[in-house]
PDB file of N, CA and C in Angstrom:
ATOM      1  N   MET A  30       0.946  -1.169   0.014  1.00  0.00           N
ATOM      2  CA  MET A  30       0.106  -0.163  -0.125  1.00  0.00           C
ATOM      3  C   MET A  30       1.093   1.229  -0.065  1.00  0.00           C
ATOM      4  N   ALA A  31       0.575   2.353  -0.832  1.00  0.00           N
ATOM      5  CA  ALA A  31       1.131   3.341  -0.526  1.00  0.00           C
ATOM      6  C   ALA A  31       1.388   4.233   0.380  1.00  0.00           C
ATOM      7  N   ASP A  32       2.212   5.029   0.889  1.00  0.00           N
ATOM      8  CA  ASP A  32       2.342   5.395   1.842  1.00  0.00           C
ATOM      9  C   ASP A  32       1.468   6.919   1.897  1.00  0.00           C
ATOM     10  N   GLN A  33       1.422   7.423   2.776  1.00  0.00           N
ATOM     11  CA  GLN A  33       0.552   8.630   3.094  1.00  0.00           C
ATOM     12  C   GLN A  33       0.813   9.482   2.448  1.00  0.00           C
ATOM     13  N   THR A  34       2.597  10.115   2.565  1.00  0.00           N
ATOM     14  CA  THR A  34       2.729  11.006   1.755  1.00  0.00           C
ATOM     15  C   THR A  34       2.875  11.140   0.576  1.00  0.00           C
ATOM     16  N   ASP A  35       2.957   9.677  -0.368  1.00  0.00           N
ATOM     17  CA  ASP A  35       3.092   9.832  -1.601  1.00  0.00           C
ATOM     18  C   ASP A  35       1.510   9.989  -2.446  1.00  0.00           C
ATOM     19  N   VAL A  36       0.838  10.051  -1.559  1.00  0.00           N
ATOM     20  CA  VAL A  36      -0.547  10.369  -2.127  1.00  0.00           C
ATOM     21  C   VAL A  36      -0.802  11.601  -2.058  1.00  0.00           C
ATOM     22  N   TYR A  37       0.002  12.896  -1.246  1.00  0.00           N
ATOM     23  CA  TYR A  37      -0.291  14.234  -1.382  1.00  0.00           C
ATOM     24  C   TYR A  37       1.135  14.883  -2.188  1.00  0.00           C
ATOM     25  N   LYS A  38       1.900  13.752  -2.832  1.00  0.00           N
ATOM     26  CA  LYS A  38       3.324  14.460  -3.472  1.00  0.00           C
ATOM     27  C   LYS A  38       3.135  15.235  -4.386  1.00  0.00           C
ATOM     28  N   TYR A  39       2.062  14.699  -5.422  1.00  0.00           N
ATOM     29  CA  TYR A  39       1.804  15.707  -6.581  1.00  0.00           C
ATOM     30  C   TYR A  39       0.592  16.166  -6.644  1.00  0.00           C
ATOM     31  N   PHE A  40       0.471  17.441  -7.037  1.00  0.00           N
ATOM     32  CA  PHE A  40      -0.862  17.937  -7.482  1.00  0.00           C
ATOM     33  C   PHE A  40      -1.190  17.740  -8.840  1.00  0.00           C
ATOM     34  N   GLU A  41      -2.388  16.945  -8.980  1.00  0.00           N
ATOM     35  CA  GLU A  41      -2.419  16.569 -10.137  1.00  0.00           C
ATOM     36  C   GLU A  41      -2.701  17.498 -11.308  1.00  0.00           C
ATOM     37  N   PRO A  42      -3.508  18.668 -11.213  1.00  0.00           N
ATOM     38  CA  PRO A  42      -3.443  19.730 -12.354  1.00  0.00           C
ATOM     39  C   PRO A  42      -2.053  20.236 -13.009  1.00  0.00           C
ATOM     40  N   THR A  43      -1.213  20.273 -11.847  1.00  0.00           N
ATOM     41  CA  THR A  43       0.344  20.462 -12.264  1.00  0.00           C
ATOM     42  C   THR A  43       0.751  19.912 -12.907  1.00  0.00           C
ATOM     43  N   VAL A  44       0.626  18.286 -12.763  1.00  0.00           N
ATOM     44  CA  VAL A  44       1.490  17.307 -13.562  1.00  0.00           C
ATOM     45  C   VAL A  44       0.696  16.982 -14.293  1.00  0.00           C
ATOM     46  N   GLN A  45      -0.813  17.402 -15.041  1.00  0.00           N
ATOM     47  CA  GLN A  45      -1.364  17.423 -16.186  1.00  0.00           C
ATOM     48  C   GLN A  45      -0.648  18.702 -17.087  1.00  0.00           C
ATOM     49  N   LEU A  46      -0.801  19.707 -16.456  1.00  0.00           N
ATOM     50  CA  LEU A  46      -0.278  20.663 -17.191  1.00  0.00           C
ATOM     51  C   LEU A  46       1.545  20.430 -17.778  1.00  0.00           C
ATOM     52  N   ASN A  47       1.912  19.578 -16.799  1.00  0.00           N
ATOM     53  CA  ASN A  47       3.396  19.419 -17.304  1.00  0.00           C
ATOM     54  C   ASN A  47       3.419  18.555 -18.217  1.00  0.00           C
ATOM     55  N   ASN A  48       2.364  17.500 -18.404  1.00  0.00           N
ATOM     56  CA  ASN A  48       2.283  16.903 -19.552  1.00  0.00           C
ATOM     57  C   ASN A  48       2.196  17.200 -20.524  1.00  0.00           C
ATOM     58  N   LEU A  49       1.076  18.408 -20.816  1.00  0.00           N
ATOM     59  CA  LEU A  49       0.543  19.050 -21.897  1.00  0.00           C
ATOM     60  C   LEU A  49       1.643  19.609 -22.753  1.00  0.00           C
ATOM     61  N   ALA A  50       2.506  20.380 -21.561  1.00  0.00           N
ATOM     62  CA  ALA A  50       3.847  21.255 -22.204  1.00  0.00           C
ATOM     63  C   ALA A  50       4.768  20.398 -22.733  1.00  0.00           C
ATOM     64  N   LEU A  51       4.590  19.236 -22.525  1.00  0.00           N
ATOM     65  CA  LEU A  51       5.728  18.209 -22.757  1.00  0.00           C
ATOM     66  C   LEU A  51       5.454  17.175 -23.967  1.00  0.00           C
ATOM     67  N   SER A  52       4.031  17.171 -23.934  1.00  0.00           N
ATOM     68  CA  SER A  52       3.421  16.862 -25.358  1.00  0.00           C
ATOM     69  C   SER A  52       3.620  17.782 -26.259  1.00  0.00           C
ATOM     70  N   ASN A  53       3.372  19.115 -26.105  1.00  0.00           N
ATOM     71  CA  ASN A  53       3.663  20.161 -27.038  1.00  0.00           C
ATOM     72  C   ASN A  53       5.026  20.404 -27.830  1.00  0.00           C
ATOM     73  N   ILE A  54       5.876  20.012 -26.413  1.00  0.00           N
ATOM     74  CA  ILE A  54       7.403  20.427 -27.108  1.00  0.00           C
ATOM     75  C   ILE A  54       7.636  19.166 -27.905  1.00  0.00           C
ATOM     76  N   HIS A  55       7.449  17.739 -27.975  1.00  0.00           N
ATOM     77  CA  HIS A  55       7.881  16.716 -28.293  1.00  0.00           C
ATOM     78  C   HIS A  55       7.132  16.710 -29.858  1.00  0.00           C
ATOM     79  N   THR A  56       5.666  17.369 -29.998  1.00  0.00           N
ATOM     80  CA  THR A  56       5.292  17.667 -31.304  1.00  0.00           C
ATOM     81  C   THR A  56       5.885  18.324 -32.204  1.00  0.00           C
ATOM     82  N   LEU A  57       6.336  19.721 -31.489  1.00  0.00           N
ATOM     83  CA  LEU A  57       6.741  20.664 -32.612  1.00  0.00           C
ATOM     84  C   LEU A  57       7.956  20.188 -32.983  1.00  0.00           C
ATOM     85  N   ALA A  58       8.829  19.291 -31.954  1.00  0.00           N
ATOM     86  CA  ALA A  58      10.163  18.893 -32.403  1.00  0.00           C
ATOM     87  C   ALA A  58       9.950  18.149 -33.434  1.00  0.00           C
ATOM     88  N   SER A  59       9.008  17.034 -33.592  1.00  0.00           N
ATOM     89  CA  SER A  59       8.728  16.020 -34.072  1.00  0.00           C
ATOM     90  C   SER A  59       8.419  16.487 -35.416  1.00  0.00           C
ATOM     91  N   TRP A  60       8.057  17.725 -35.280  1.00  0.00           N
ATOM     92  CA  TRP A  60       7.770  18.279 -36.651  1.00  0.00           C
ATOM     93  C   TRP A  60       8.856  18.755 -37.665  1.00  0.00           C
ATOM     94  N   GLY A  61       9.709  19.660 -36.963  1.00  0.00           N
ATOM     95  CA  GLY A  61      10.621  20.159 -37.011  1.00  0.00           C
ATOM     96  C   GLY A  61      11.855  19.235 -37.647  1.00  0.00           C
ATOM     97  N   VAL A  62      12.130  18.098 -36.814  1.00  0.00           N
ATOM     98  CA  VAL A  62      12.754  17.036 -37.380  1.00  0.00           C
ATOM     99  C   VAL A  62      12.656  16.437 -38.716  1.00  0.00           C
ATOM    100  N   GLY A  63      11.182  15.920 -38.665  1.00  0.00           N
ATOM    101  CA  GLY A  63      10.591  15.499 -39.689  1.00  0.00           C
ATOM    102  C   GLY A  63      10.848  16.262 -41.391  1.00  0.00           C
ATOM    103  N   THR A  64      10.917  17.660 -40.884  1.00  0.00           N
ATOM    104  CA  THR A  64      11.003  18.382 -41.674  1.00  0.00           C
ATOM    105  C   THR A  64      12.207  18.500 -42.461  1.00  0.00           C
ATOM    106  N   ALA A  65      13.461  18.692 -41.594  1.00  0.00           N
ATOM    107  CA  ALA A  65      14.460  18.333 -41.427  1.00  0.00           C
ATOM    108  C   ALA A  65      15.136  17.037 -42.416  1.00  0.00           C
ATOM    109  N   ALA A  66      14.527  15.940 -42.002  1.00  0.00           N
ATOM    110  CA  ALA A  66      15.077  14.664 -42.666  1.00  0.00           C
ATOM    111  C   ALA A  66      14.586  14.747 -44.191  1.00  0.00           C
ATOM    112  N   GLY A  67      13.135  15.138 -44.571  1.00  0.00           N
ATOM    113  CA  GLY A  67      12.852  15.067 -45.416  1.00  0.00           C
ATOM    114  C   GLY A  67      13.111  16.143 -46.627  1.00  0.00           C
ATOM    115  N   ILE A  68      13.757  17.549 -46.257  1.00  0.00           N
ATOM    116  CA  ILE A  68      14.590  18.420 -47.298  1.00  0.00           C
ATOM    117  C   ILE A  68      16.016  17.593 -47.168  1.00  0.00           C
ATOM    118  N   LEU A  69      16.445  16.948 -46.147  1.00  0.00           N
ATOM    119  CA  LEU A  69      17.949  16.280 -46.647  1.00  0.00           C
ATOM    120  C   LEU A  69      17.790  15.025 -46.917  1.00  0.00           C
ATOM    121  N   GLY A  70      16.321  14.395 -47.513  1.00  0.00           N
ATOM    122  CA  GLY A  70      16.063  13.801 -48.473  1.00  0.00           C
ATOM    123  C   GLY A  70      16.680  12.018 -47.791  1.00  0.00           C
ATOM    124  N   LEU A  71      16.245  11.915 -46.408  1.00  0.00           N
ATOM    125  CA  LEU A  71      16.936  10.841 -45.853  1.00  0.00           C
ATOM    126  C   LEU A  71      15.391   9.834 -46.317  1.00  0.00           C
ATOM    127  N   THR A  72      15.924   8.410 -46.540  1.00  0.00           N
ATOM    128  CA  THR A  72      14.909   7.506 -46.811  1.00  0.00           C
ATOM    129  C   THR A  72      15.248   6.180 -46.042  1.00  0.00           C
ATOM    130  N   GLY A  73      14.303   5.388 -45.599  1.00  0.00           N
ATOM    131  CA  GLY A  73      14.232   4.286 -45.208  1.00  0.00           C
ATOM    132  C   GLY A  73      14.669   4.473 -43.723  1.00  0.00           C
ATOM    133  N   TRP A  74      15.431   3.245 -43.192  1.00  0.00           N
ATOM    134  CA  TRP A  74      16.051   3.420 -41.772  1.00  0.00           C
ATOM    135  C   TRP A  74      16.778   4.794 -41.368  1.00  0.00           C
ATOM    136  N   ASN A  75      17.333   5.200 -42.413  1.00  0.00           N
ATOM    137  CA  ASN A  75      18.349   6.554 -42.252  1.00  0.00           C
ATOM    138  C   ASN A  75      17.244   7.352 -41.630  1.00  0.00           C
ATOM    139  N   GLY A  76      15.877   7.659 -41.911  1.00  0.00           N
ATOM    140  CA  GLY A  76      15.125   8.391 -41.763  1.00  0.00           C
ATOM    141  C   GLY A  76      14.894   8.375 -40.293  1.00  0.00           C
ATOM    142  N   PHE A  77      14.518   6.858 -39.814  1.00  0.00           N
ATOM    143  CA  PHE A  77      14.018   6.396 -38.571  1.00  0.00           C
ATOM    144  C   PHE A  77      15.611   6.865 -37.237  1.00  0.00           C
ATOM    145  N   ILE A  78      16.504   6.173 -37.999  1.00  0.00           N
ATOM    146  CA  ILE A  78      18.048   6.619 -37.255  1.00  0.00           C
ATOM    147  C   ILE A  78      17.826   7.983 -36.958  1.00  0.00           C
ATOM    148  N   PHE A  79      17.830   8.696 -37.640  1.00  0.00           N
ATOM    149  CA  PHE A  79      17.713  10.488 -37.609  1.00  0.00           C
ATOM    150  C   PHE A  79      16.749  10.785 -36.528  1.00  0.00           C
ATOM    151  N   PHE A  80      15.677  10.155 -36.615  1.00  0.00           N
ATOM    152  CA  PHE A  80      14.437  10.412 -35.514  1.00  0.00           C
ATOM    153  C   PHE A  80      15.003  10.173 -34.141  1.00  0.00           C
ATOM    154  N   VAL A  81      15.534   8.787 -33.773  1.00  0.00           N
ATOM    155  CA  VAL A  81      15.551   8.044 -32.599  1.00  0.00           C
ATOM    156  C   VAL A  81      16.726   9.019 -32.188  1.00  0.00           C
ATOM    157  N   ILE A  82      17.864   9.545 -32.970  1.00  0.00           N
ATOM    158  CA  ILE A  82      18.758  10.133 -32.297  1.00  0.00           C
ATOM    159  C   ILE A  82      18.424  11.839 -32.107  1.00  0.00           C
ATOM    160  N   ASN A  83      17.471  12.511 -32.811  1.00  0.00           N
ATOM    161  CA  ASN A  83      17.069  13.673 -32.090  1.00  0.00           C
ATOM    162  C   ASN A  83      16.268  13.431 -30.824  1.00  0.00           C
ATOM    163  N   TRP A  84      15.400  12.264 -31.140  1.00  0.00           N
ATOM    164  CA  TRP A  84      14.549  11.976 -29.864  1.00  0.00           C
ATOM    165  C   TRP A  84      15.314  12.043 -28.375  1.00  0.00           C
ATOM    166  N   ILE A  85      16.731  11.498 -28.893  1.00  0.00           N
ATOM    167  CA  ILE A  85      17.144  11.197 -27.565  1.00  0.00           C
ATOM    168  C   ILE A  85      17.963  12.437 -27.041  1.00  0.00           C
ATOM    169  N   ALA A  86      18.593  13.433 -28.106  1.00  0.00           N
ATOM    170  CA  ALA A  86      19.005  14.778 -27.857  1.00  0.00           C
ATOM    171  C   ALA A  86      17.729  16.019 -27.450  1.00  0.00           C
ATOM    172  N   ILE A  87      16.433  15.622 -27.793  1.00  0.00           N
ATOM    173  CA  ILE A  87      15.183  16.503 -27.218  1.00  0.00           C
ATOM    174  C   ILE A  87      15.034  15.597 -25.714  1.00  0.00           C
ATOM    175  N   SER A  88      14.927  14.865 -25.437  1.00  0.00           N
ATOM    176  CA  SER A  88      14.811  14.016 -24.247  1.00  0.00           C
ATOM    177  C   SER A  88      15.848  14.421 -23.287  1.00  0.00           C
ATOM    178  N   ALA A  89      17.119  14.558 -23.364  1.00  0.00           N
ATOM    179  CA  ALA A  89      18.105  14.879 -22.820  1.00  0.00           C
ATOM    180  C   ALA A  89      18.203  16.574 -22.784  1.00  0.00           C
ATOM    181  N   LEU A  90      17.776  16.971 -23.307  1.00  0.00           N
ATOM    182  CA  LEU A  90      17.614  18.985 -23.046  1.00  0.00           C
ATOM    183  C   LEU A  90      16.477  19.046 -22.076  1.00  0.00           C
ATOM    184  N   VAL A  91      15.251  18.321 -22.529  1.00  0.00           N
ATOM    185  CA  VAL A  91      14.306  18.685 -21.497  1.00  0.00           C
ATOM    186  C   VAL A  91      14.505  18.127 -20.155  1.00  0.00           C
ATOM    187  N   PHE A  92      15.304  17.228 -19.967  1.00  0.00           N
ATOM    188  CA  PHE A  92      16.284  16.460 -18.873  1.00  0.00           C
ATOM    189  C   PHE A  92      16.626  17.598 -17.867  1.00  0.00           C
ATOM    190  N   PHE A  93      17.483  17.883 -18.688  1.00  0.00           N
ATOM    191  CA  PHE A  93      18.839  18.591 -17.881  1.00  0.00           C
ATOM    192  C   PHE A  93      18.295  20.269 -17.969  1.00  0.00           C
ATOM    193  N   VAL A  94      17.472  20.630 -19.020  1.00  0.00           N
ATOM    194  CA  VAL A  94      17.404  22.041 -19.000  1.00  0.00           C
ATOM    195  C   VAL A  94      16.134  22.343 -18.244  1.00  0.00           C
ATOM    196  N   LYS A  95      15.065  22.113 -18.841  1.00  0.00           N
ATOM    197  CA  LYS A  95      13.838  22.256 -18.216  1.00  0.00           C
ATOM    198  C   LYS A  95      13.587  21.506 -16.429  1.00  0.00           C
ATOM    199  N   CYS A  96      14.130  20.385 -16.521  1.00  0.00           N
ATOM    200  CA  CYS A  96      13.751  19.803 -15.307  1.00  0.00           C
ATOM    201  C   CYS A  96      15.180  19.768 -14.144  1.00  0.00           C
ATOM    202  N   LYS A  97      16.057  20.058 -14.957  1.00  0.00           N
ATOM    203  CA  LYS A  97      17.284  20.478 -14.010  1.00  0.00           C
ATOM    204  C   LYS A  97      17.836  19.103 -13.195  1.00  0.00           C
ATOM    205  N   GLY A  98      17.547  18.185 -14.160  1.00  0.00           N
ATOM    206  CA  GLY A  98      17.955  16.643 -13.756  1.00  0.00           C
ATOM    207  C   GLY A  98      17.685  16.032 -13.161  1.00  0.00           C
ATOM    208  N   ASP A  99      16.121  16.361 -12.407  1.00  0.00           N
ATOM    209  CA  ASP A  99      15.256  15.774 -11.464  1.00  0.00           C
ATOM    210  C   ASP A  99      13.736  16.085 -12.142  1.00  0.00           C
ATOM    211  N   SER A 100      13.670  15.148 -12.763  1.00  0.00           N
ATOM    212  CA  SER A 100      12.214  14.941 -13.411  1.00  0.00           C
ATOM    213  C   SER A 100      11.202  14.325 -12.367  1.00  0.00           C
ATOM    214  N   SER A 101      11.686  13.727 -11.264  1.00  0.00           N
ATOM    215  CA  SER A 101      10.423  13.449 -10.160  1.00  0.00           C
ATOM    216  C   SER A 101       9.713  14.318  -9.624  1.00  0.00           C
ATOM    217  N   VAL A 102      10.368  15.795  -9.577  1.00  0.00           N
ATOM    218  CA  VAL A 102       9.831  16.861  -9.144  1.00  0.00           C
ATOM    219  C   VAL A 102       8.433  17.218 -10.105  1.00  0.00           C
ATOM    220  N   TYR A 103       8.709  17.207 -11.391  1.00  0.00           N
ATOM    221  CA  TYR A 103       7.462  17.385 -12.322  1.00  0.00           C
ATOM    222  C   TYR A 103       6.698  16.511 -13.051  1.00  0.00           C
ATOM    223  N   PHE A 104       7.174  15.220 -13.030  1.00  0.00           N
ATOM    224  CA  PHE A 104       6.211  14.228 -13.722  1.00  0.00           C
ATOM    225  C   PHE A 104       6.156  12.735 -12.578  1.00  0.00           C
ATOM    226  N   LYS A 105       5.074  12.171 -12.806  1.00  0.00           N
ATOM    227  CA  LYS A 105       4.914  10.999 -11.442  1.00  0.00           C
ATOM    228  C   LYS A 105       5.871   9.826 -12.106  1.00  0.00           C
ATOM    229  N   SER A 106       6.130   9.706 -12.738  1.00  0.00           N
ATOM    230  CA  SER A 106       6.876   8.280 -13.285  1.00  0.00           C
ATOM    231  C   SER A 106       8.392   8.594 -13.686  1.00  0.00           C
ATOM    232  N   SER A 107       8.704   9.882 -13.549  1.00  0.00           N
ATOM    233  CA  SER A 107      10.285  10.051 -13.591  1.00  0.00           C
ATOM    234  C   SER A 107      10.427  10.442 -14.860  1.00  0.00           C
ATOM    235  N   PHE A 108      11.714   9.750 -15.309  1.00  0.00           N
ATOM    236  CA  PHE A 108      12.246   9.868 -16.963  1.00  0.00           C
ATOM    237  C   PHE A 108      11.227   9.447 -17.737  1.00  0.00           C
ATOM    238  N   MET A 109      10.716   8.487 -17.401  1.00  0.00           N
ATOM    239  CA  MET A 109       9.783   7.693 -18.665  1.00  0.00           C
ATOM    240  C   MET A 109       8.613   8.616 -18.781  1.00  0.00           C
ATOM    241  N   ASP A 110       8.674   9.117 -18.536  1.00  0.00           N
ATOM    242  CA  ASP A 110       7.291  10.496 -19.175  1.00  0.00           C
ATOM    243  C   ASP A 110       7.770  11.231 -19.919  1.00  0.00           C
ATOM    244  N   ILE A 111       9.225  11.570 -19.672  1.00  0.00           N
ATOM    245  CA  ILE A 111      10.054  12.488 -20.732  1.00  0.00           C
ATOM    246  C   ILE A 111      10.581  11.654 -21.839  1.00  0.00           C
ATOM    247  N   ALA A 112      11.078  10.510 -22.013  1.00  0.00           N
ATOM    248  CA  ALA A 112      11.342  10.008 -23.043  1.00  0.00           C
ATOM    249  C   ALA A 112      10.910   8.598 -23.559  1.00  0.00           C
ATOM    250  N   GLY A 113      10.331   7.709 -22.610  1.00  0.00           N
ATOM    251  CA  GLY A 113       9.767   6.634 -23.263  1.00  0.00           C
ATOM    252  C   GLY A 113       7.999   6.913 -23.461  1.00  0.00           C
ATOM    253  N   THR A 114       7.344   7.057 -22.869  1.00  0.00           N
ATOM    254  CA  THR A 114       5.795   6.954 -23.110  1.00  0.00           C
ATOM    255  C   THR A 114       5.569   7.825 -24.237  1.00  0.00           C
ATOM    256  N   PRO A 115       5.958   9.314 -24.476  1.00  0.00           N
ATOM    257  CA  PRO A 115       5.583  10.032 -25.669  1.00  0.00           C
ATOM    258  C   PRO A 115       5.821   9.816 -27.095  1.00  0.00           C
ATOM    259  N   MET A 116       7.149   8.709 -27.149  1.00  0.00           N
ATOM    260  CA  MET A 116       7.710   8.540 -28.375  1.00  0.00           C
ATOM    261  C   MET A 116       7.224   7.899 -29.423  1.00  0.00           C
ATOM    262  N   PHE A 117       6.062   6.751 -29.358  1.00  0.00           N
ATOM    263  CA  PHE A 117       5.335   6.518 -30.518  1.00  0.00           C
ATOM    264  C   PHE A 117       4.325   7.273 -30.486  1.00  0.00           C
ATOM    265  N   ASN A 118       3.649   8.247 -29.956  1.00  0.00           N
ATOM    266  CA  ASN A 118       2.707   9.121 -30.056  1.00  0.00           C
ATOM    267  C   ASN A 118       2.883  10.268 -31.098  1.00  0.00           C
ATOM    268  N   THR A 119       4.370  10.602 -31.185  1.00  0.00           N
ATOM    269  CA  THR A 119       4.783  11.934 -32.073  1.00  0.00           C
ATOM    270  C   THR A 119       5.667  10.960 -33.458  1.00  0.00           C
ATOM    271  N   LEU A 120       5.807   9.631 -33.386  1.00  0.00           N
ATOM    272  CA  LEU A 120       6.507   9.253 -34.296  1.00  0.00           C
ATOM    273  C   LEU A 120       5.449   9.413 -35.484  1.00  0.00           C
ATOM    274  N   LEU A 121       4.264   8.768 -35.353  1.00  0.00           N
ATOM    275  CA  LEU A 121       3.492   9.397 -36.624  1.00  0.00           C
ATOM    276  C   LEU A 121       3.226  10.437 -37.062  1.00  0.00           C
ATOM    277  N   SER A 122       3.144  11.592 -36.105  1.00  0.00           N
ATOM    278  CA  SER A 122       3.460  13.252 -36.987  1.00  0.00           C
ATOM    279  C   SER A 122       4.878  13.060 -37.552  1.00  0.00           C
ATOM    280  N   TYR A 123       5.647  12.780 -37.236  1.00  0.00           N
ATOM    281  CA  TYR A 123       7.412  12.674 -37.733  1.00  0.00           C
ATOM    282  C   TYR A 123       7.120  12.353 -39.168  1.00  0.00           C
ATOM    283  N   VAL A 124       6.708  11.015 -39.061  1.00  0.00           N
ATOM    284  CA  VAL A 124       6.669  10.313 -40.409  1.00  0.00           C
ATOM    285  C   VAL A 124       5.960  10.989 -41.356  1.00  0.00           C
ATOM    286  N   LEU A 125       4.457  11.400 -41.244  1.00  0.00           N
ATOM    287  CA  LEU A 125       3.716  12.135 -41.680  1.00  0.00           C
ATOM    288  C   LEU A 125       4.473  13.544 -42.517  1.00  0.00           C
ATOM    289  N   VAL A 126       5.191  14.222 -41.563  1.00  0.00           N
ATOM    290  CA  VAL A 126       5.995  15.486 -42.113  1.00  0.00           C
ATOM    291  C   VAL A 126       7.193  15.201 -43.134  1.00  0.00           C
ATOM    292  N   TRP A 127       8.101  13.867 -42.186  1.00  0.00           N
ATOM    293  CA  TRP A 127       8.901  13.415 -43.034  1.00  0.00           C
ATOM    294  C   TRP A 127       8.541  13.338 -44.620  1.00  0.00           C
ATOM    295  N   THR A 128       7.721  12.392 -44.539  1.00  0.00           N
ATOM    296  CA  THR A 128       6.832  12.024 -45.873  1.00  0.00           C
ATOM    297  C   THR A 128       6.469  13.063 -46.931  1.00  0.00           C
ATOM    298  N   LEU A 129       6.071  13.855 -46.134  1.00  0.00           N
ATOM    299  CA  LEU A 129       5.496  15.551 -47.341  1.00  0.00           C
ATOM    300  C   LEU A 129       6.472  16.230 -47.682  1.00  0.00           C
ATOM    301  N   MET A 130       7.594  16.300 -46.499  1.00  0.00           N
ATOM    302  CA  MET A 130       8.708  17.228 -47.031  1.00  0.00           C
ATOM    303  C   MET A 130       9.461  16.513 -48.014  1.00  0.00           C
ATOM    304  N   HIS A 131       9.484  15.207 -48.152  1.00  0.00           N
ATOM    305  CA  HIS A 131      10.594  14.666 -49.273  1.00  0.00           C
ATOM    306  C   HIS A 131       9.850  14.595 -50.406  1.00  0.00           C
ATOM    307  N   ALA A 132       8.579  14.453 -50.455  1.00  0.00           N
ATOM    308  CA  ALA A 132       7.645  14.814 -51.660  1.00  0.00           C
ATOM    309  C   ALA A 132       7.892  15.793 -52.215  1.00  0.00           C
ATOM    310  N   LEU A 133       7.516  16.699 -51.293  1.00  0.00           N
ATOM    311  CA  LEU A 133       7.593  18.201 -52.032  1.00  0.00           C
ATOM    312  C   LEU A 133       9.166  18.542 -52.540  1.00  0.00           C
ATOM    313  N   VAL A 134      10.248  18.513 -51.522  1.00  0.00           N
ATOM    314  CA  VAL A 134      11.280  18.833 -51.991  1.00  0.00           C
ATOM    315  C   VAL A 134      11.787  17.884 -53.569  1.00  0.00           C
ATOM    316  N   TYR A 135      11.484  16.557 -53.392  1.00  0.00           N
ATOM    317  CA  TYR A 135      12.035  15.556 -54.425  1.00  0.00           C
ATOM    318  C   TYR A 135      11.100  15.058 -55.371  1.00  0.00           C
ATOM    319  N   ILE A 136       9.859  15.972 -55.560  1.00  0.00           N
ATOM    320  CA  ILE A 136       9.129  15.256 -56.649  1.00  0.00           C
ATOM    321  C   ILE A 136       9.226  15.198 -57.873  1.00  0.00           C
ATOM    322  N   TYR A 137      10.322  16.004 -58.278  1.00  0.00           N
ATOM    323  CA  TYR A 137      10.876  15.891 -59.898  1.00  0.00           C
ATOM    324  C   TYR A 137      11.899  15.472 -59.932  1.00  0.00           C
ATOM    325  N   ASP A 138      12.477  14.835 -59.119  1.00  0.00           N
ATOM    326  CA  ASP A 138      13.778  14.164 -59.509  1.00  0.00           C
ATOM    327  C   ASP A 138      13.577  12.952 -60.335  1.00  0.00           C
TER     328      ASP A 138
END
């Protein structure tokens, strides 16, 4: 059973606001990274590797700059809220923007 202090450790509206801000950061970053991958002409696994490398960099920036190295203050499940959980949610946005930009830039090649 949870300790009584764990029940009152987080204020739920603030945690939800932090998750919304994190979701916005990841969505906008995936659009920017997808645009870069499309303009650079990355195809196949190179595009997915580009996404993973940038995902690690963005998650590290959020963890060290915004959370000051201690994400348990802002999120319930610590680092997994920053890096793991939203990765597959924004992967679809990345692929959409990546293929759109690649088609727009290289349509006449």
